[in-house]
PDB file of C-alpha atoms and ligand atoms in Angstrom:
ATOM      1  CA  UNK Q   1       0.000   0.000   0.000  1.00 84.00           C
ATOM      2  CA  UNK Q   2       1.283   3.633  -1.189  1.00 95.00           C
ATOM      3  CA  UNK Q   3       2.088   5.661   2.141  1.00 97.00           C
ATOM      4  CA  UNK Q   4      -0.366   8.869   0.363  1.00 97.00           C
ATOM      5  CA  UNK Q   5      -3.132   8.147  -2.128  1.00 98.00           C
ATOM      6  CA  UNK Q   6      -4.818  10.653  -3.835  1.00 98.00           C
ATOM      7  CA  UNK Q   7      -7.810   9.862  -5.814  1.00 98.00           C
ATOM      8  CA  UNK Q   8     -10.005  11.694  -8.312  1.00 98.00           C
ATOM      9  CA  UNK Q   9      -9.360  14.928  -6.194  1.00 97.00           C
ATOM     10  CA  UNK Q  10     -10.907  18.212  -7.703  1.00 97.00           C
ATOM     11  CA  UNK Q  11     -10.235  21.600  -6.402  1.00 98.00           C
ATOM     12  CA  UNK Q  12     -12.061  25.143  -7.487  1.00 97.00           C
ATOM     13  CA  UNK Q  13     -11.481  27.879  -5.468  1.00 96.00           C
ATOM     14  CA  UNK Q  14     -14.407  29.528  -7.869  1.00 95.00           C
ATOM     15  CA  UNK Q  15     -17.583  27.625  -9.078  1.00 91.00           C
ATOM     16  CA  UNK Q  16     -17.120  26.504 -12.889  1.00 90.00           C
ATOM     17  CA  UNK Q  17     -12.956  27.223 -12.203  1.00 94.00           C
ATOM     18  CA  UNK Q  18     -11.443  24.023 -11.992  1.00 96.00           C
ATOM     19  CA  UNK Q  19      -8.034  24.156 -10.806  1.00 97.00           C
ATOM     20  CA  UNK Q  20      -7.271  20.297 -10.317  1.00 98.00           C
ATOM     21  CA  UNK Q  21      -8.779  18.315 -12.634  1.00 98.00           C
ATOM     22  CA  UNK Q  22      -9.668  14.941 -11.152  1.00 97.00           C
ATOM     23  CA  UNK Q  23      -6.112  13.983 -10.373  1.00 98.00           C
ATOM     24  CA  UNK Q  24      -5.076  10.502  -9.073  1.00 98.00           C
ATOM     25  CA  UNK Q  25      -1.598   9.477  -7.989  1.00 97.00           C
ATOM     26  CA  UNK Q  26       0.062   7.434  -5.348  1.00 98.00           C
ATOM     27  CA  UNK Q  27       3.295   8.493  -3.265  1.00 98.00           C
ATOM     28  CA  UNK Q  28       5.495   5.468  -2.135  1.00 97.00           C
ATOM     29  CA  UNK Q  29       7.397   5.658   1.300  1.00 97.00           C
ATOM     30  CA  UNK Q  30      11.284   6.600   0.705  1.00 98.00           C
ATOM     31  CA  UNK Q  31      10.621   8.477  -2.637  1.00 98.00           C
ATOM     32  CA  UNK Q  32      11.450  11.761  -3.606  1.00 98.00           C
ATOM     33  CA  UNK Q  33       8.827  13.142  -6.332  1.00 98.00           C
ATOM     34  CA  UNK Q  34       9.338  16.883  -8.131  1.00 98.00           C
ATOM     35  CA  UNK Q  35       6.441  18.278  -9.449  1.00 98.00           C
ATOM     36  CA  UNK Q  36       7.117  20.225 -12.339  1.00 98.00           C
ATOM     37  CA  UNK Q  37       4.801  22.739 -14.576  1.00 98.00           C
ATOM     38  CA  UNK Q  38       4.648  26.553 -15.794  1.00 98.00           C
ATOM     39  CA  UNK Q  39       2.871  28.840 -13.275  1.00 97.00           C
ATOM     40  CA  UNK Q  40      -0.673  28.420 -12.533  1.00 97.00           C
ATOM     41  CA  UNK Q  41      -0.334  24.845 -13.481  1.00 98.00           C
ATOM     42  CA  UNK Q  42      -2.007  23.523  -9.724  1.00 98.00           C
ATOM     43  CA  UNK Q  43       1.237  22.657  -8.403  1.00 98.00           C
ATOM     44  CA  UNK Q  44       0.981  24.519  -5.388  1.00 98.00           C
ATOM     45  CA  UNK Q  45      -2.716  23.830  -4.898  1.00 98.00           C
ATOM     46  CA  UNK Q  46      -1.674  20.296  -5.108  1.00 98.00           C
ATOM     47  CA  UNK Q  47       0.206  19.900  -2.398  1.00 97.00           C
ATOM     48  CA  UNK Q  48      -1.886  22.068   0.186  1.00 97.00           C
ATOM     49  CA  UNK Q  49      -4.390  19.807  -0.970  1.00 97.00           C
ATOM     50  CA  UNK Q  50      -2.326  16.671   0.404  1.00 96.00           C
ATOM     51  CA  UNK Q  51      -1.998  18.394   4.169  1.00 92.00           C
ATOM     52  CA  UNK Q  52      -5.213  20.035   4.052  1.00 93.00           C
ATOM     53  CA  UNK Q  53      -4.113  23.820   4.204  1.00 94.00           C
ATOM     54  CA  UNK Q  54      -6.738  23.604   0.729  1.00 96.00           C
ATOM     55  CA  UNK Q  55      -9.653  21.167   1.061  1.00 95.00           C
ATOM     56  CA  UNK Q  56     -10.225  19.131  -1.651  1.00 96.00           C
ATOM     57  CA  UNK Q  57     -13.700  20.011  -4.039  1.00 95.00           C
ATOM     58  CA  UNK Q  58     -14.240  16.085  -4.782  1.00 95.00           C
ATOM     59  CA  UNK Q  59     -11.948  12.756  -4.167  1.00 97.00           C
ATOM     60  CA  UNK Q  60     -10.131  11.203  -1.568  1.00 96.00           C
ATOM     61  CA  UNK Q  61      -6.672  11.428  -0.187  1.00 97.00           C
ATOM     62  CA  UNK Q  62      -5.584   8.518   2.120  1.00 97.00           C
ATOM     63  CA  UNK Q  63      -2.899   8.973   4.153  1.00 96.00           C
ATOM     64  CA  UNK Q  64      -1.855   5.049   5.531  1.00 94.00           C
ATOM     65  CA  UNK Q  65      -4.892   3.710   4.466  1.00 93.00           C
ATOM     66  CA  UNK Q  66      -7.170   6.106   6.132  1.00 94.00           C
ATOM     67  CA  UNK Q  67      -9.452   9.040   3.669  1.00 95.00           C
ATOM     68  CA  UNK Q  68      -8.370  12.285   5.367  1.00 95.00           C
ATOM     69  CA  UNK Q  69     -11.075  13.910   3.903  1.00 94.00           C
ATOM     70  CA  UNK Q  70     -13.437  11.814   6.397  1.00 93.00           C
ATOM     71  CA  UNK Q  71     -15.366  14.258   8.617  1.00 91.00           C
ATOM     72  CA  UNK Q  72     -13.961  12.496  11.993  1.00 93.00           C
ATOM     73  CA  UNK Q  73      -9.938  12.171  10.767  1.00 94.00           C
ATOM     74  CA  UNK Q  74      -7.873  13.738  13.010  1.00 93.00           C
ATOM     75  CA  UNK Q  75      -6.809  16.095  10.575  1.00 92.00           C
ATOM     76  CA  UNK Q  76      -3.880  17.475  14.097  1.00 90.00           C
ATOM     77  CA  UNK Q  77      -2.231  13.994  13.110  1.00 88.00           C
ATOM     78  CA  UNK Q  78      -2.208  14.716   9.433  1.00 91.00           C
ATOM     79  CA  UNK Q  79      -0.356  17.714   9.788  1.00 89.00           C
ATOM     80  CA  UNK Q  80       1.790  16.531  12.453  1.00 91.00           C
ATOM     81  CA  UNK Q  81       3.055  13.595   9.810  1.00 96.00           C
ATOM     82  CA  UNK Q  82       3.019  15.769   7.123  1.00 97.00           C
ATOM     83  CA  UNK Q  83       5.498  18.681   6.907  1.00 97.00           C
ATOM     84  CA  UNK Q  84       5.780  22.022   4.702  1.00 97.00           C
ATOM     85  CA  UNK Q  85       8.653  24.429   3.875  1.00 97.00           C
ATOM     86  CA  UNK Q  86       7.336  27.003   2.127  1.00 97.00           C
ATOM     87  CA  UNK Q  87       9.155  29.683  -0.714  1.00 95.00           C
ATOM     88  CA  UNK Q  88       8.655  32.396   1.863  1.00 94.00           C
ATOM     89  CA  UNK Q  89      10.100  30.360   4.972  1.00 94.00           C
ATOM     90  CA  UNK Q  90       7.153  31.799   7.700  1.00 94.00           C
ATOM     91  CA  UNK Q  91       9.969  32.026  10.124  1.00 97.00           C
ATOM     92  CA  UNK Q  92       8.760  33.919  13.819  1.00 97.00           C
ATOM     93  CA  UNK Q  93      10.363  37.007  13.243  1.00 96.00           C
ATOM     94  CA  UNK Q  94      10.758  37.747  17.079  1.00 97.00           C
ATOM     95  CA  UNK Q  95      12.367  34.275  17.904  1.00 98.00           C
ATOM     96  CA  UNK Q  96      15.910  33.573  17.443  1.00 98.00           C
ATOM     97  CA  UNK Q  97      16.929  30.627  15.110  1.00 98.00           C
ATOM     98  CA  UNK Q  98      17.043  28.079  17.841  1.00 98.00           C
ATOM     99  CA  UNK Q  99      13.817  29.129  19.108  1.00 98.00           C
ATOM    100  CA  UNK Q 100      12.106  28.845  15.852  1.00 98.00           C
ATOM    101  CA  UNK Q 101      12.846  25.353  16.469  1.00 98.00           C
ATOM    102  CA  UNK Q 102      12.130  24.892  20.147  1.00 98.00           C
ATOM    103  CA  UNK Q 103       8.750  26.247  20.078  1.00 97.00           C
ATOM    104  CA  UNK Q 104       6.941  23.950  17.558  1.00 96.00           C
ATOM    105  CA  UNK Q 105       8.885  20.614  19.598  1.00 97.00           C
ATOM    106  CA  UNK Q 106       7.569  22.355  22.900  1.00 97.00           C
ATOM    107  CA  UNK Q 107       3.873  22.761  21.459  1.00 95.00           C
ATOM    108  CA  UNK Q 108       3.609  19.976  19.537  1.00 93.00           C
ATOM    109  CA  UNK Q 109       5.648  17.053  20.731  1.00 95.00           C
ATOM    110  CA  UNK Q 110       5.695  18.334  24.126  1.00 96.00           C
ATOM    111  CA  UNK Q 111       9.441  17.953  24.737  1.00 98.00           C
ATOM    112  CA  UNK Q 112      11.124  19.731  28.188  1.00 98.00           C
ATOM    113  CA  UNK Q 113      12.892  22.671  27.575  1.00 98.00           C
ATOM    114  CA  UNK Q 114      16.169  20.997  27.607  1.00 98.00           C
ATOM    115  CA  UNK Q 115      15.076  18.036  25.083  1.00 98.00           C
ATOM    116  CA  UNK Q 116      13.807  20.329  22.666  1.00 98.00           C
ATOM    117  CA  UNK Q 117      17.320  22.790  23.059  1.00 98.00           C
ATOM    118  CA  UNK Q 118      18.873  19.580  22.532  1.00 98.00           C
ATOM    119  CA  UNK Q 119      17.071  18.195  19.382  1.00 98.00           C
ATOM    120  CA  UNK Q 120      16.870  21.982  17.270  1.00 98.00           C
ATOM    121  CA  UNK Q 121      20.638  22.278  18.206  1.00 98.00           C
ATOM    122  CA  UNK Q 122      20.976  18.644  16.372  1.00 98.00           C
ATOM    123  CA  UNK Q 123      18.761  20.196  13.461  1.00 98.00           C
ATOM    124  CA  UNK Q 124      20.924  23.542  13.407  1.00 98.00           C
ATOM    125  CA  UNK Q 125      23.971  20.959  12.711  1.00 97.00           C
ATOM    126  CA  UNK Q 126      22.800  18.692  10.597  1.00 96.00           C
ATOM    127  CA  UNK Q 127      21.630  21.778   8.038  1.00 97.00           C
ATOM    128  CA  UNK Q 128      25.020  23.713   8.488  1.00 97.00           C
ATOM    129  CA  UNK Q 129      23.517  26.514  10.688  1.00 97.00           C
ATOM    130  CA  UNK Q 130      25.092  25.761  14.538  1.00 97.00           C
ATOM    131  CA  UNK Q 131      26.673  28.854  14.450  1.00 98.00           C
ATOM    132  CA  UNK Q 132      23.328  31.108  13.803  1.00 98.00           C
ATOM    133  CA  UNK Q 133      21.405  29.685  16.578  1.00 98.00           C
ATOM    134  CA  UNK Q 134      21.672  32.682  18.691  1.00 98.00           C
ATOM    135  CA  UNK Q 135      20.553  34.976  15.776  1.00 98.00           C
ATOM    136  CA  UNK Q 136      17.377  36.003  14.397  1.00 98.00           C
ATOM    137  CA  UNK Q 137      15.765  35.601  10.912  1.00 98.00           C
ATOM    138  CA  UNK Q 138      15.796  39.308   9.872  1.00 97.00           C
ATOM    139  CA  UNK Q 139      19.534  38.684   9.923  1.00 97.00           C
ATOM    140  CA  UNK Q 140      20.067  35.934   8.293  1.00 97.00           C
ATOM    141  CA  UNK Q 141      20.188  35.295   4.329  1.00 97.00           C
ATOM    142  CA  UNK Q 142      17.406  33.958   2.031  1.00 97.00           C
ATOM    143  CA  UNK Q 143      19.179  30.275   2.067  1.00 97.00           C
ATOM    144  CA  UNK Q 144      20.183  30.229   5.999  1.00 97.00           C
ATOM    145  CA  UNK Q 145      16.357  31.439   6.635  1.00 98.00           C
ATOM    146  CA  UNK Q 146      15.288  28.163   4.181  1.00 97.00           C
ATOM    147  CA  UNK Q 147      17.698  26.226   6.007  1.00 98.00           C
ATOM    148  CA  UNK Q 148      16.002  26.732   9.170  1.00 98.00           C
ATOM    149  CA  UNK Q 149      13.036  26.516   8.031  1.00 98.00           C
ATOM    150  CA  UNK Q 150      13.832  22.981   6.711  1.00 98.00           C
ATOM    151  CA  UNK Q 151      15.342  22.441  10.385  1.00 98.00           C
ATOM    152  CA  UNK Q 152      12.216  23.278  11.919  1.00 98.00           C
ATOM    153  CA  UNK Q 153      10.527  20.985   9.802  1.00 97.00           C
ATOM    154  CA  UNK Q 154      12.372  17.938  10.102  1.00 97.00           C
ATOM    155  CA  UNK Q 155      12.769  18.452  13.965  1.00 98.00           C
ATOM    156  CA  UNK Q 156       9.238  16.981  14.166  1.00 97.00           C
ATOM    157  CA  UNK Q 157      10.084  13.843  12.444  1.00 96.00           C
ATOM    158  CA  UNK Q 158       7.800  13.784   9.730  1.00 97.00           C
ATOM    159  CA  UNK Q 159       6.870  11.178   7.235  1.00 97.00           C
ATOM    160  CA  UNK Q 160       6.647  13.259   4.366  1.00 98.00           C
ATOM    161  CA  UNK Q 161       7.830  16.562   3.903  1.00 98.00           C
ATOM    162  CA  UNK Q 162       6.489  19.026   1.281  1.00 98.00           C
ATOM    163  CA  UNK Q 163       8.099  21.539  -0.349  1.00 98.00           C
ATOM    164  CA  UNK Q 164       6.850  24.724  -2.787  1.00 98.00           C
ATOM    165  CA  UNK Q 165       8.914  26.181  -4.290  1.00 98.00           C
ATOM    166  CA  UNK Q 166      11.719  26.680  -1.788  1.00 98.00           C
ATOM    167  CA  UNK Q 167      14.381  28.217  -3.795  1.00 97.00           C
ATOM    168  CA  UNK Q 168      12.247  30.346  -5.809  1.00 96.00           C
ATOM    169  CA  UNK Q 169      13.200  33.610  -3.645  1.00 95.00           C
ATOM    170  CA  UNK Q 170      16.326  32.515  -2.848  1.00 96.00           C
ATOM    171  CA  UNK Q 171      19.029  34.810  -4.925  1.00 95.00           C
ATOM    172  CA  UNK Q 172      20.886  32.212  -7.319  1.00 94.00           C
ATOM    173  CA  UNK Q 173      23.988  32.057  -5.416  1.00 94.00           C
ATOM    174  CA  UNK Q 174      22.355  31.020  -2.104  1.00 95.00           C
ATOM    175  CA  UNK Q 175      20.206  27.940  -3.994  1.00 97.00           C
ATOM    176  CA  UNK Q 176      22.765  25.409  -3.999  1.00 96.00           C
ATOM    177  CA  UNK Q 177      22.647  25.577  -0.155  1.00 96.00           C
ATOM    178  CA  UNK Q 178      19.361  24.620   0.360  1.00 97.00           C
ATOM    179  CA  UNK Q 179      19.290  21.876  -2.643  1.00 98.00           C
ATOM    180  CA  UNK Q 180      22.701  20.338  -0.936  1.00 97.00           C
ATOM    181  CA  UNK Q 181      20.897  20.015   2.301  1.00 97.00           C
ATOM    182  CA  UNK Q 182      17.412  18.968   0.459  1.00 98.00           C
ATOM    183  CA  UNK Q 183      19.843  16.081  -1.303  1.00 98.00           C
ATOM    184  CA  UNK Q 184      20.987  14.831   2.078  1.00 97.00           C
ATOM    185  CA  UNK Q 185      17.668  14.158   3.464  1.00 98.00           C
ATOM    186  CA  UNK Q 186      16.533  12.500   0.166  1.00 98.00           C
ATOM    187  CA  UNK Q 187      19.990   9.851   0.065  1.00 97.00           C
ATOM    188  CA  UNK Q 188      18.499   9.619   3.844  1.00 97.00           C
ATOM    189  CA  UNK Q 189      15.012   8.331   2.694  1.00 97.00           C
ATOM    190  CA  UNK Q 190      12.772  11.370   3.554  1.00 98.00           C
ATOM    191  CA  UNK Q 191       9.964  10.884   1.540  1.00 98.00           C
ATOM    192  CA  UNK Q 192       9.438  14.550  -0.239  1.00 98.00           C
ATOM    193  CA  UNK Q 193       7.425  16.295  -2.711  1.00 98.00           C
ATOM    194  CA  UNK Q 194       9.088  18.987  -4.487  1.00 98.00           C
ATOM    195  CA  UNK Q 195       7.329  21.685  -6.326  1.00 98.00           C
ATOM    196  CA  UNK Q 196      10.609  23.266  -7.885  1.00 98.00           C
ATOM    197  CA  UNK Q 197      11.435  24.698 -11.105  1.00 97.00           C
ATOM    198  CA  UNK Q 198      14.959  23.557 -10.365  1.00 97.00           C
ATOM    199  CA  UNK Q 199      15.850  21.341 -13.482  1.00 97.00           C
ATOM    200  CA  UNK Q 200      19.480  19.891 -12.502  1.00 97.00           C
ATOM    201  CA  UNK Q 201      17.934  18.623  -8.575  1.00 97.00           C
ATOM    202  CA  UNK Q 202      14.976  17.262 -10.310  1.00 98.00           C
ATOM    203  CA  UNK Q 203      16.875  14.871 -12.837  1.00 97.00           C
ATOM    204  CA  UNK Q 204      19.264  14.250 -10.342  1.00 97.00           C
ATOM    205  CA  UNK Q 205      17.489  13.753  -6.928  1.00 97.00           C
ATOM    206  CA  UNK Q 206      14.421  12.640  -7.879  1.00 98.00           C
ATOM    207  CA  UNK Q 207      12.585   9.446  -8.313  1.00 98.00           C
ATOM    208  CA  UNK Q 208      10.126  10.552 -10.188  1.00 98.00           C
ATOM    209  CA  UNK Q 209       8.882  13.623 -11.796  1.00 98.00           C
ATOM    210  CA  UNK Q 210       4.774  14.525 -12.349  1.00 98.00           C
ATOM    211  CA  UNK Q 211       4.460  16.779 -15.090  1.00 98.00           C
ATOM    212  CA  UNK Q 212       1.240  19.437 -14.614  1.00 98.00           C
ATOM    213  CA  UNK Q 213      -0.253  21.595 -16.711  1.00 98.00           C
ATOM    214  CA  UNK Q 214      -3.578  22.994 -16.463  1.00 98.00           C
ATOM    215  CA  UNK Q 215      -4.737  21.115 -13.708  1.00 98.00           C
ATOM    216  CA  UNK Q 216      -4.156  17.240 -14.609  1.00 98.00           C
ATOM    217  CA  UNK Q 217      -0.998  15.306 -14.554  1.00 98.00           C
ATOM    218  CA  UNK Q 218       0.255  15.082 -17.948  1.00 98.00           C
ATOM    219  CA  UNK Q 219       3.159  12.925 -17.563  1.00 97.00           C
ATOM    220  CA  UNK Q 220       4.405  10.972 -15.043  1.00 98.00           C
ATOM    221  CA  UNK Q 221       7.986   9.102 -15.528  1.00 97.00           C
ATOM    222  CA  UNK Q 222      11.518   8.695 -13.976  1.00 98.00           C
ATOM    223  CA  UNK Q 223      13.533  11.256 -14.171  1.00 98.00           C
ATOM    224  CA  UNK Q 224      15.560   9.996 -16.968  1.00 97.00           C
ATOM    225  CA  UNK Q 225      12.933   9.294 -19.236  1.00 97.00           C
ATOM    226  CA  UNK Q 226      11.859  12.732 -18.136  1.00 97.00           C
ATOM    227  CA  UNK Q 227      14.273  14.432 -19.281  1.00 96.00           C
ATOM    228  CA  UNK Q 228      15.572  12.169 -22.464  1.00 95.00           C
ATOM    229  CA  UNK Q 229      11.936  11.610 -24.188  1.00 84.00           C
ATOM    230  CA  UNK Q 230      11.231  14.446 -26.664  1.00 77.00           C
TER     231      UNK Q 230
HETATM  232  P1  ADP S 301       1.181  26.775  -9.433  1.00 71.31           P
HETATM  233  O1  ADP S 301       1.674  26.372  -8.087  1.00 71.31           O
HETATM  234  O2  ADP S 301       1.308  25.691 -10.455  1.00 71.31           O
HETATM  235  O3  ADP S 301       1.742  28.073  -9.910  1.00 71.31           O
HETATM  236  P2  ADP S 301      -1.275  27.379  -8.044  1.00 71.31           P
HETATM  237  O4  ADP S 301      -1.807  26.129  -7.458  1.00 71.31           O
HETATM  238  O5  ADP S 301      -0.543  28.337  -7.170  1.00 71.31           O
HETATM  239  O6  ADP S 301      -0.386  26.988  -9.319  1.00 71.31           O
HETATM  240  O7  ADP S 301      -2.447  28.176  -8.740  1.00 71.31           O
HETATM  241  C1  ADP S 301      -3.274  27.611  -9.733  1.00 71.31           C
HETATM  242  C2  ADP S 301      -4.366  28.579 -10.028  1.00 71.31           C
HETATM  243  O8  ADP S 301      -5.209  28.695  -8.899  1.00 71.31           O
HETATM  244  C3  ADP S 301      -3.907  29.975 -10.358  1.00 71.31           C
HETATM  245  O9  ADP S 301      -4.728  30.480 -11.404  1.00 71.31           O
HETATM  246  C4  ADP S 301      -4.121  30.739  -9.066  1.00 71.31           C
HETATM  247  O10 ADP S 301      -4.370  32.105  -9.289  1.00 71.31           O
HETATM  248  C5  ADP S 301      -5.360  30.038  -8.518  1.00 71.31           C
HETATM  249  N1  ADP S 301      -5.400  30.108  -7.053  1.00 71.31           N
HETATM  250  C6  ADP S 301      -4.451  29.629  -6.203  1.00 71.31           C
HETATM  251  N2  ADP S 301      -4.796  29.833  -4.921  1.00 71.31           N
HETATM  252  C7  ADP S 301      -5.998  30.466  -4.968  1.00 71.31           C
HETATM  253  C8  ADP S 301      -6.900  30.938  -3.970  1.00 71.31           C
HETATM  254  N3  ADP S 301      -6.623  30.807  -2.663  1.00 71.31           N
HETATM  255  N4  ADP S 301      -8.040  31.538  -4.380  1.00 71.31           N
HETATM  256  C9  ADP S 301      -8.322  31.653  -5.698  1.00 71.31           C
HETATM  257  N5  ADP S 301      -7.528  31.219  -6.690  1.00 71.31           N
HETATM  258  C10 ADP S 301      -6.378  30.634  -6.334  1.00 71.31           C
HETATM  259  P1  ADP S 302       3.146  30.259  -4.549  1.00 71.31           P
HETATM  260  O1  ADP S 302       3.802  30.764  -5.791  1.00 71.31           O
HETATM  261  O2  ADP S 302       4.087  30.010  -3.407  1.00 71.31           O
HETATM  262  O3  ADP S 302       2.201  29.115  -4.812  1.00 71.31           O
HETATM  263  P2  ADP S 302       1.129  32.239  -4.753  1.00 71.31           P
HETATM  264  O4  ADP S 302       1.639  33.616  -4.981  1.00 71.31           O
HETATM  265  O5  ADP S 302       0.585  31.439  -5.895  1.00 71.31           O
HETATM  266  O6  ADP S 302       2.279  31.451  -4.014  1.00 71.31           O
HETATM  267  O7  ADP S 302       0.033  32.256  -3.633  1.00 71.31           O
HETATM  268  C1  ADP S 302       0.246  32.863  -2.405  1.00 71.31           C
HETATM  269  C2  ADP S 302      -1.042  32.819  -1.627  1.00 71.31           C
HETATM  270  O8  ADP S 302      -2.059  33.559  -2.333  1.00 71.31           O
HETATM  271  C3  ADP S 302      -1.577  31.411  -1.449  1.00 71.31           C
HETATM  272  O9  ADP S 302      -2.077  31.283  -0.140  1.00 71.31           O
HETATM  273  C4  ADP S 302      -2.697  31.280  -2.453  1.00 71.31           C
HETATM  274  O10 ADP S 302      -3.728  30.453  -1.974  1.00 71.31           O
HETATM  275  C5  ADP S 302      -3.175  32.711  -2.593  1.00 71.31           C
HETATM  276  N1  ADP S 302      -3.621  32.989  -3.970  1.00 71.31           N
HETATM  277  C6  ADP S 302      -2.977  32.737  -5.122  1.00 71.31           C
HETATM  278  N2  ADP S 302      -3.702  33.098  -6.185  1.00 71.31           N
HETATM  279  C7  ADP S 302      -4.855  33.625  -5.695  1.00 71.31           C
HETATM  280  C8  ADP S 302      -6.015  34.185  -6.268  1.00 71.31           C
HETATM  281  N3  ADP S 302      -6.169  34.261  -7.580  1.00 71.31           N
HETATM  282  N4  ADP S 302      -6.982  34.626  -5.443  1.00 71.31           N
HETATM  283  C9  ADP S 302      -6.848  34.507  -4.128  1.00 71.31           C
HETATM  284  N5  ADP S 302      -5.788  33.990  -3.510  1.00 71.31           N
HETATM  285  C10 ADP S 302      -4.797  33.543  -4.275  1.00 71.31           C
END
């Protein structure tokens, strides 16, 4: 059984405006998928569909064999499994770097004071930013603020991580940052989702790329056929 199954989900935002056109696809566990597609495509709409930040129109998305979309799922444990780093980070601007991490661990897993220190300074290291813990976003760059964003979101463990476009502010010298670290957790067996426009990490990271374009998936391949079919 796929870990996430989404099935025949529509989304409008606007009556008569479909924006995700009765799309179906499975995610295996341990697999890193890029979604790829112009602007406007669905991409993002997509993937707030899978943790619920958008609610589905139509369909079902089941999430270890349980429809999320059920009126009684515990949609707290949905978003507690599933993570999101966003293009535009939504770090606390008035917490320092370590706190950004504390805080969620505190709230949601409940970890002391002291375990959750101990588990964002583990996160800080393992995405190259021990040094910045101290610090606050406004004074950090566009990849060390991704970074930690990515740090926060992995401090919660969780089974898939989603990601929209999280280079696409970054300036061009700070992306390969943020991909290295993104490339780590992938050889590590996160399972991602990727909406990037990042062409090299795609055919190179990925296991498999979904192709969308005005709301459907039009292709759906490894990345090497990808990338070699004309
Ligand atoms: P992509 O990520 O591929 O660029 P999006 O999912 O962001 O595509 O957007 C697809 C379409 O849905 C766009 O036309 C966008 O304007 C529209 N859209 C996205 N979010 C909303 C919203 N909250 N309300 C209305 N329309 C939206
Ligand atoms: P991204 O490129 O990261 O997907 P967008 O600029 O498409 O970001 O969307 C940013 C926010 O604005 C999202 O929350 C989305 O739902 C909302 N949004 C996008 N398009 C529209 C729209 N046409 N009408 C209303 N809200 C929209």
């Amino acid at each position: 059984m796929a870990l996430l199954e989404i099935k025949h989900c529509d989304k409008s935002y606007v009556p008569e405006q479909p924006i995700l056109k009765n799309i179906s696809v499975a995610i295996e566990a341990e697999t890193v998928t890029c979604i790829l597609g112009p602007s406007g495509a669905g991409k993002s709409t997509l993937l707030r569909c899978i943790n619920q930040l958008e609610v589905p129109s139509s369909g079902e998305i089941i999430y270890k064999g349980e429809n999320t979309l059920a009126p009684n799922y515990n949609l707290r444990n949905l978003r507690e499994e599933i993570g999101m780093v966003f293009q535009s980070f939504n770090l606390f601007p008035l917490k320092n770097v370590l706190n950004n991490i504390v805080l969620p661990l505190r709230l949601v897993k409940k970890m002391s004071l002291s375990e959750a220190r101990e588990v964002a300074m583990a996160m800080l290291e393992k995405v190259g930013l021990s040094a910045k813990a101290n610090a606050y976003p406004d004074n950090l760059s566009g990849g060390q603020k991704q970074r930690v964003a990515i740090a926060r979101s992995l401090a919660l463990n969780p089974k898939i991580m989603l990601f929209d476009e999280p280079t696409s502010a970054l300036d061009p010298e700070l992306v390969g940052d943020v991909l290295e670290v993104m490339q780590e957790l992938a050889e590590e067996g996160k399972t991602m989702v990727i909406v990037t426009h990042e062409m090299g990490f795609a055919r190179e990271v990925s296991d498999r790329i979904l192709f969308m374009l005005d709301g459907e998936i039009i292709e759906d391949n490894d990345p090497e056929t990808f990338f070699t079919n004309p």
